[in-house]
Amino acid sequence: MLKLNNISKSFQTDRIETIALSNINLHIEKGEFVSVMGPSGCGKSTLLNIMGLLDQPSEGNVAVDDKAIESYQDKHITGLRNEKIGFIFQSFHLIHDLRVIDNVELPLLYRNISAKERKALAAAALEKVGLKARTHHYPTQLSGGQQQRVAIARAIVGKPEILLADEPTGNLDSHMGDEIMKLLESLHQEEQATIVMVTHDEEMAKRTGRTIRVFDGQLVH
């Protein structure tokens, strides 16, 4: 489903070149639940951004459904990302001036569907994450765990095949973190979602099917 072939990524300034990733080869199978672990600054988030087509590698290529991404300037990349990939961020990235249902609806604005259908899909996603009663609340009226559920609803509203989660429990206490993890497990088991999750928590990683470890920009075993 998702292949990274000989991926390297470096960032260049006037004085120094920083190598974030080096010669990464990785294959994520359809239906897998994979965790990515490693120390801060080792390249985990860069790896996730390249998987999600948010960032372009300096070398190598990414393939989605066995089709290599040839040009990151191509307009179809935006559509591919919108349809195939859902993103869950540690800091939620909700718009506080918008109601919960409007936040969830945002990814659908880039699709050719009616406002009525967008609202229906957003409401269904909120019901799936257990927030049907919070539809018309604002993010500031919710707890951290509830805000992360809204972020997950936004990620799944377009029914993507791949969910990429960057420290989804990182800003939550252990109880709320466990609730979010149970929700991700449910999406994986019941919806057959393919999930790649960056985490620092060994216990969370043990609940996934496979753990990938990154150190100094390289995969380690």
Tab-separated table of C-alpha atoms in Angstrom, residues 9 11 19-22 24 36-50 198 214-219:
chain	number	residue	atom	x	y	z
A	9	LYS	CA	15.983	13.861	3.496
A	11	PHE	CA	17.851	20.347	5.184
A	19	ILE	CA	20.536	14.939	7.452
A	20	ALA	CA	17.109	14.058	8.831
A	21	LEU	CA	16.666	10.670	7.125
A	22	SER	CA	19.147	8.374	5.405
A	24	ILE	CA	15.010	4.494	4.443
A	36	VAL	CA	7.252	4.393	14.962
A	37	MET	CA	9.568	4.974	17.926
A	38	GLY	CA	12.853	6.764	18.546
A	39	PRO	CA	14.391	9.632	20.528
A	40	SER	CA	13.398	13.252	19.925
A	41	GLY	CA	14.971	14.695	16.795
A	42	CYS	CA	15.692	11.314	15.208
A	43	GLY	CA	13.511	11.928	12.135
A	44	LYS	CA	10.183	10.339	13.106
A	45	SER	CA	7.978	13.301	12.203
A	46	THR	CA	9.936	13.905	8.986
A	47	LEU	CA	9.331	10.278	8.072
A	48	LEU	CA	5.606	10.648	8.753
A	49	ASN	CA	5.412	13.841	6.662
A	50	ILE	CA	7.042	12.077	3.721
A	198	VAL	CA	4.542	7.935	16.031
A	214	VAL	CA	14.394	5.205	14.085
A	215	PHE	CA	17.765	6.439	15.330
A	216	ASP	CA	19.792	9.264	13.786
A	217	GLY	CA	17.613	9.212	10.678
A	218	GLN	CA	17.999	5.497	10.014
A	219	LEU	CA	15.869	2.433	10.652
